[in-house]
CSV table of C-alpha atoms in Angstrom, one decimal:
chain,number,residue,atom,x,y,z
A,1,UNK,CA,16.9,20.9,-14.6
A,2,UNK,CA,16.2,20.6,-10.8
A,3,UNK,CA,13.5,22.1,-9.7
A,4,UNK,CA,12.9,23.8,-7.3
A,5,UNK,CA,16.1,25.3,-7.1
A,6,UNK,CA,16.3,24.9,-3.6
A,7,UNK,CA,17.3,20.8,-3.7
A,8,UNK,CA,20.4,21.8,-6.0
A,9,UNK,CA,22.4,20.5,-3.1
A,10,UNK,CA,20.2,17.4,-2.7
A,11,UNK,CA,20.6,16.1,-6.0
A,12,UNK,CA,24.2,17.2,-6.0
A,13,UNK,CA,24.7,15.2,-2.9
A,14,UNK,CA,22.5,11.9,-4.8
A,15,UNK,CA,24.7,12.3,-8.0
A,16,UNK,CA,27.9,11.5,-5.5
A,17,UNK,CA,26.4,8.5,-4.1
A,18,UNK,CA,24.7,6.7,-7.3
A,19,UNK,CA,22.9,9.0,-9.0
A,20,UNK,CA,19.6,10.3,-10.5
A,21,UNK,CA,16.5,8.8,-12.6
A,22,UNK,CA,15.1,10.5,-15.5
A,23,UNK,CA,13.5,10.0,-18.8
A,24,UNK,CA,14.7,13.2,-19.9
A,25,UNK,CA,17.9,14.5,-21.0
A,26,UNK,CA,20.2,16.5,-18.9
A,27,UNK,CA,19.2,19.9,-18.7
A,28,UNK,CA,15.5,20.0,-20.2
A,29,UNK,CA,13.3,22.5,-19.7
A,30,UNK,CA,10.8,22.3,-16.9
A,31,UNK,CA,7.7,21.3,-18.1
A,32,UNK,CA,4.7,20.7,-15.5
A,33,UNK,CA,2.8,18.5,-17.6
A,34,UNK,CA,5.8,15.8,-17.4
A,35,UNK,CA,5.3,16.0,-13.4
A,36,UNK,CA,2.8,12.8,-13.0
A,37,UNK,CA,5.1,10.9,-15.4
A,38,UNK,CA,7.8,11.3,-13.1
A,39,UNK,CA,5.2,10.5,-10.1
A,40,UNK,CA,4.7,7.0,-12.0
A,41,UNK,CA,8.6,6.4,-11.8
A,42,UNK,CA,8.3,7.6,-8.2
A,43,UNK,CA,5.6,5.0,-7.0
A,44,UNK,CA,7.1,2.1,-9.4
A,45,UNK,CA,10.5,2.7,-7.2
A,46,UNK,CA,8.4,2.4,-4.2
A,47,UNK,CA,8.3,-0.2,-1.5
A,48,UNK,CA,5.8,1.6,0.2
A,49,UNK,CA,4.5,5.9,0.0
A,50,UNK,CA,3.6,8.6,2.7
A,51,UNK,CA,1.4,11.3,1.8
A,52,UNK,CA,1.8,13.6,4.6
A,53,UNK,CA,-0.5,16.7,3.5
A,54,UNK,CA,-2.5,17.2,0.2
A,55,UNK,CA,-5.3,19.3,-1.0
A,56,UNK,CA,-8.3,17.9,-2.8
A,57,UNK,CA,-6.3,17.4,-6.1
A,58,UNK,CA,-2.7,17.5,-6.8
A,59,UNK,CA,1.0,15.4,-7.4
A,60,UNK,CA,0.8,13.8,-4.4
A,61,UNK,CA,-2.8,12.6,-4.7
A,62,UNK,CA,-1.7,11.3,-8.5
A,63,UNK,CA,1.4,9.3,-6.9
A,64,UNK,CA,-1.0,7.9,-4.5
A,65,UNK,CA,-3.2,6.6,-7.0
A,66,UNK,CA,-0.6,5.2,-9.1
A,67,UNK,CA,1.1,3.5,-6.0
A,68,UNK,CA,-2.0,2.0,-5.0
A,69,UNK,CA,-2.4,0.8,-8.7
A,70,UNK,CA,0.8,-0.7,-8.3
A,71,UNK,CA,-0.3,-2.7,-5.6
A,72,UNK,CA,2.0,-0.7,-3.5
A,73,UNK,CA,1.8,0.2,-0.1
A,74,UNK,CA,-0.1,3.6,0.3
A,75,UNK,CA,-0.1,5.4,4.2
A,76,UNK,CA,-1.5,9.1,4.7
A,77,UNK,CA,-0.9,11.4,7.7
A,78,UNK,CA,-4.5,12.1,9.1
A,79,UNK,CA,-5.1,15.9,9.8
A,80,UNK,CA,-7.4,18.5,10.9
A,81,UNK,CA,-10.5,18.3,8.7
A,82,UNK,CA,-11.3,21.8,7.9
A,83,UNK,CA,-7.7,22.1,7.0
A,84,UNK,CA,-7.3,22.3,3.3
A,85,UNK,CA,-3.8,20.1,2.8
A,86,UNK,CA,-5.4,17.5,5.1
A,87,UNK,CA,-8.8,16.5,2.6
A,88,UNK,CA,-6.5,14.4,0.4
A,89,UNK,CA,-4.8,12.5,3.0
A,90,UNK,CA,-8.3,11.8,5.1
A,91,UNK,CA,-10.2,11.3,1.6
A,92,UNK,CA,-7.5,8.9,0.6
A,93,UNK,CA,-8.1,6.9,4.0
A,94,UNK,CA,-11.8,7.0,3.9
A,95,UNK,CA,-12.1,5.2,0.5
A,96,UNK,CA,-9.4,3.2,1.8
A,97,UNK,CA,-6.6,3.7,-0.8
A,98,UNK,CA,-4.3,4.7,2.0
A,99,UNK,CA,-3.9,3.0,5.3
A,100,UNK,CA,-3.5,5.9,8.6
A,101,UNK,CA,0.4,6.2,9.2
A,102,UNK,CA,0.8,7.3,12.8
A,103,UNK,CA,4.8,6.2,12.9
A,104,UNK,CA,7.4,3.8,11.8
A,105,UNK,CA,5.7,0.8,13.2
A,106,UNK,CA,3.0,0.8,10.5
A,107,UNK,CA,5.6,0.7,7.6
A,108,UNK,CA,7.6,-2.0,9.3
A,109,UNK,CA,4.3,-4.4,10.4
A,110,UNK,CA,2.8,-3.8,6.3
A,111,UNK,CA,6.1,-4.9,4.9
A,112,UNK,CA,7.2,-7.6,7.4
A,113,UNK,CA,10.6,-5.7,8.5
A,114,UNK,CA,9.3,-6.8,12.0
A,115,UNK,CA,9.6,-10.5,11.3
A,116,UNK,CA,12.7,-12.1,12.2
A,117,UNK,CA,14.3,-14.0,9.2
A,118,UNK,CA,13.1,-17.4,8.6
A,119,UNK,CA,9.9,-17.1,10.2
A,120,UNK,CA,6.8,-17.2,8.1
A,121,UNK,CA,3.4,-16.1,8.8
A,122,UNK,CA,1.8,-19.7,10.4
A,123,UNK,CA,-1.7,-19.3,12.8
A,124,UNK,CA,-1.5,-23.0,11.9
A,125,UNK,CA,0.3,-23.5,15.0
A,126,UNK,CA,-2.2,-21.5,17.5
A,127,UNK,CA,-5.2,-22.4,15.5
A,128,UNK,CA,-6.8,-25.5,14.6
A,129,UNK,CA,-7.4,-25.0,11.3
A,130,UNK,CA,-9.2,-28.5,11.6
A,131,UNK,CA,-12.2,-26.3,13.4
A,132,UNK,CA,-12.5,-24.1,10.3
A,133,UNK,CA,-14.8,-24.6,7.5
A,134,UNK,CA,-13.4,-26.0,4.0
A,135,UNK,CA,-13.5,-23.0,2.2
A,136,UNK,CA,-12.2,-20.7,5.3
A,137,UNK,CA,-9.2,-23.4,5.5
A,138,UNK,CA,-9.0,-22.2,1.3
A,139,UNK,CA,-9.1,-18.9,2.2
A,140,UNK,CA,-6.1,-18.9,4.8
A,141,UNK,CA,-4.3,-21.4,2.4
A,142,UNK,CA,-4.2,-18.8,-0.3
A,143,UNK,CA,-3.1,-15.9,2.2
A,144,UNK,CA,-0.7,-18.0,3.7
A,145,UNK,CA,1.2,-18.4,-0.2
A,146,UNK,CA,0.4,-15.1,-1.5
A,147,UNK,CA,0.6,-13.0,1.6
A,148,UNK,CA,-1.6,-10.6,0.7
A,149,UNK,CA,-4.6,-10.7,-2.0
A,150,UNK,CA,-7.1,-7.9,-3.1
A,151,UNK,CA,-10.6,-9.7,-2.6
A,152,UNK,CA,-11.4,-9.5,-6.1
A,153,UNK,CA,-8.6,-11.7,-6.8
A,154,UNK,CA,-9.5,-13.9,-3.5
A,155,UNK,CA,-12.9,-14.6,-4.3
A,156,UNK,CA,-11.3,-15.4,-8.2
A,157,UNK,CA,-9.3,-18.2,-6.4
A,158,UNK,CA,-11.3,-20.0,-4.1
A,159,UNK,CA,-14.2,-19.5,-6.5
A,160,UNK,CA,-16.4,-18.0,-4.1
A,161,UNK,CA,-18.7,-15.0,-4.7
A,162,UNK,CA,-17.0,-11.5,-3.6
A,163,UNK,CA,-20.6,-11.0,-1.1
A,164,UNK,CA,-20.1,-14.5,0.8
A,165,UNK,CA,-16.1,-14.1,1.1
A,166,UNK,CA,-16.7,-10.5,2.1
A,167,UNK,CA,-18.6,-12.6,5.0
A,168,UNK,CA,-16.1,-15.1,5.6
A,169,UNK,CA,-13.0,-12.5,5.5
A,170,UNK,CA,-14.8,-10.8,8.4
A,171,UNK,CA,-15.7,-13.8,10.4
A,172,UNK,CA,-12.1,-14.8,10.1
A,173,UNK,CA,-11.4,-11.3,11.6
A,174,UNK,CA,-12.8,-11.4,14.1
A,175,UNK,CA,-11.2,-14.9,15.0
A,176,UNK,CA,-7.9,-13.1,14.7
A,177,UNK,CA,-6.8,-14.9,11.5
A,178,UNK,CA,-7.0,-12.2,9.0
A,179,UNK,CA,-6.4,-8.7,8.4
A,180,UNK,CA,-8.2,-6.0,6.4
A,181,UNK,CA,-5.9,-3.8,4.6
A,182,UNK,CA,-6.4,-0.8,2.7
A,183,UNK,CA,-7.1,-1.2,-0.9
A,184,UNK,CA,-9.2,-3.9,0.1
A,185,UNK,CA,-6.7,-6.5,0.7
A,186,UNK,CA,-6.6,-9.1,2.9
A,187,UNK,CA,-3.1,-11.0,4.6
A,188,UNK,CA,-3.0,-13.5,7.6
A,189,UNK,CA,-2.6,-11.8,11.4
A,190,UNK,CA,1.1,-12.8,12.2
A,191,UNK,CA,1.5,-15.1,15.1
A,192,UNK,CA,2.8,-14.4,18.1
């Protein structure tokens, strides 16, 4: 059953050009409680999410945690901050689940649909890498083949304690190598 009743012409229009996804069978009842399974489906499916206004709690705030469990990429639309649908989207910046969306540009720099085919991420060729310490060299290594790692997992692969990478990370930011992302991952800085 769609609800609300209102995007009756929205699925109708999706069932013409591939279809809909459900676990449930055609025509079930409505039931709320099934409403943050469907948000799971919602952020597996998802390249990347927009939360553009939420409350304190609610669906959007649950798809934006499952997203950024995912290891998917969460943005939120900052707002006013005595505005109540604007305290999830700030909240979920300030503990840096979500990154701030101010346009397209964000979604197209996080998943590289501004790099021309065939290029890859390489500060090899501006830096010299020979400059760096061993275990910064590691560090950009690592970004270089994963493209993106949570520091957790960073510090895992170069075997260095999360309080000393946390150190190197930002001394390679500041050198322009690396990026901070929300959900406290790292990547290279593209080349230019």
């Amino acid at each position: 059953k769609i609800y609300p009743g209102v995007h009756i012409p929205v699925a109708q229009s999706m069932m013409e050009k591939g279809g809909l996804i459900t676990e449930y069978r055609i025509g079930a009842e409505l039931n709320k409680a099934n409403f943050p399974q469907r948000n799971r489906i919602i952020a597996g499916l998802s390249d990347a999410l927009i939360i553009v206004e939420a409350a304190h709690r609610g669906g959007a705030l649950i798809t934006a945690e499952i997203a950024y469990s995912y290891n998917r990429e969460v943005f939120a639309v900052p707002g006013n901050l005595q505005a109540k649908y604007s305290e999830g989207c700030n909240n979920l910046i300030r503990t840096m689940k979500a990154a701030i969306y101010t346009g397209p540009k964000d979604i197209e720099e996080a998943l590289f649909w501004n790099q021309e085919a065939g290029t890859a991420q390489s500060p090899s060729t501006t830096i010299d890498l020979d400059s760096l310490a061993p275990e910064e060299r590691s560090i950009l290594q690592l970004l270089r083949e994963h493209r993106e790692l949570e520091i957790d997992r960073l510090s895992w692969m170069c075997n260095i304690p999360v309080s000393q990478l946390a150190s190197k990370l930002l001394s390679l930011e500041f050198q322009g190598l690396v990026k901070a992302n929300p959900g406290k991952k790292y990547s290279l800085v593209m080349s230019g």
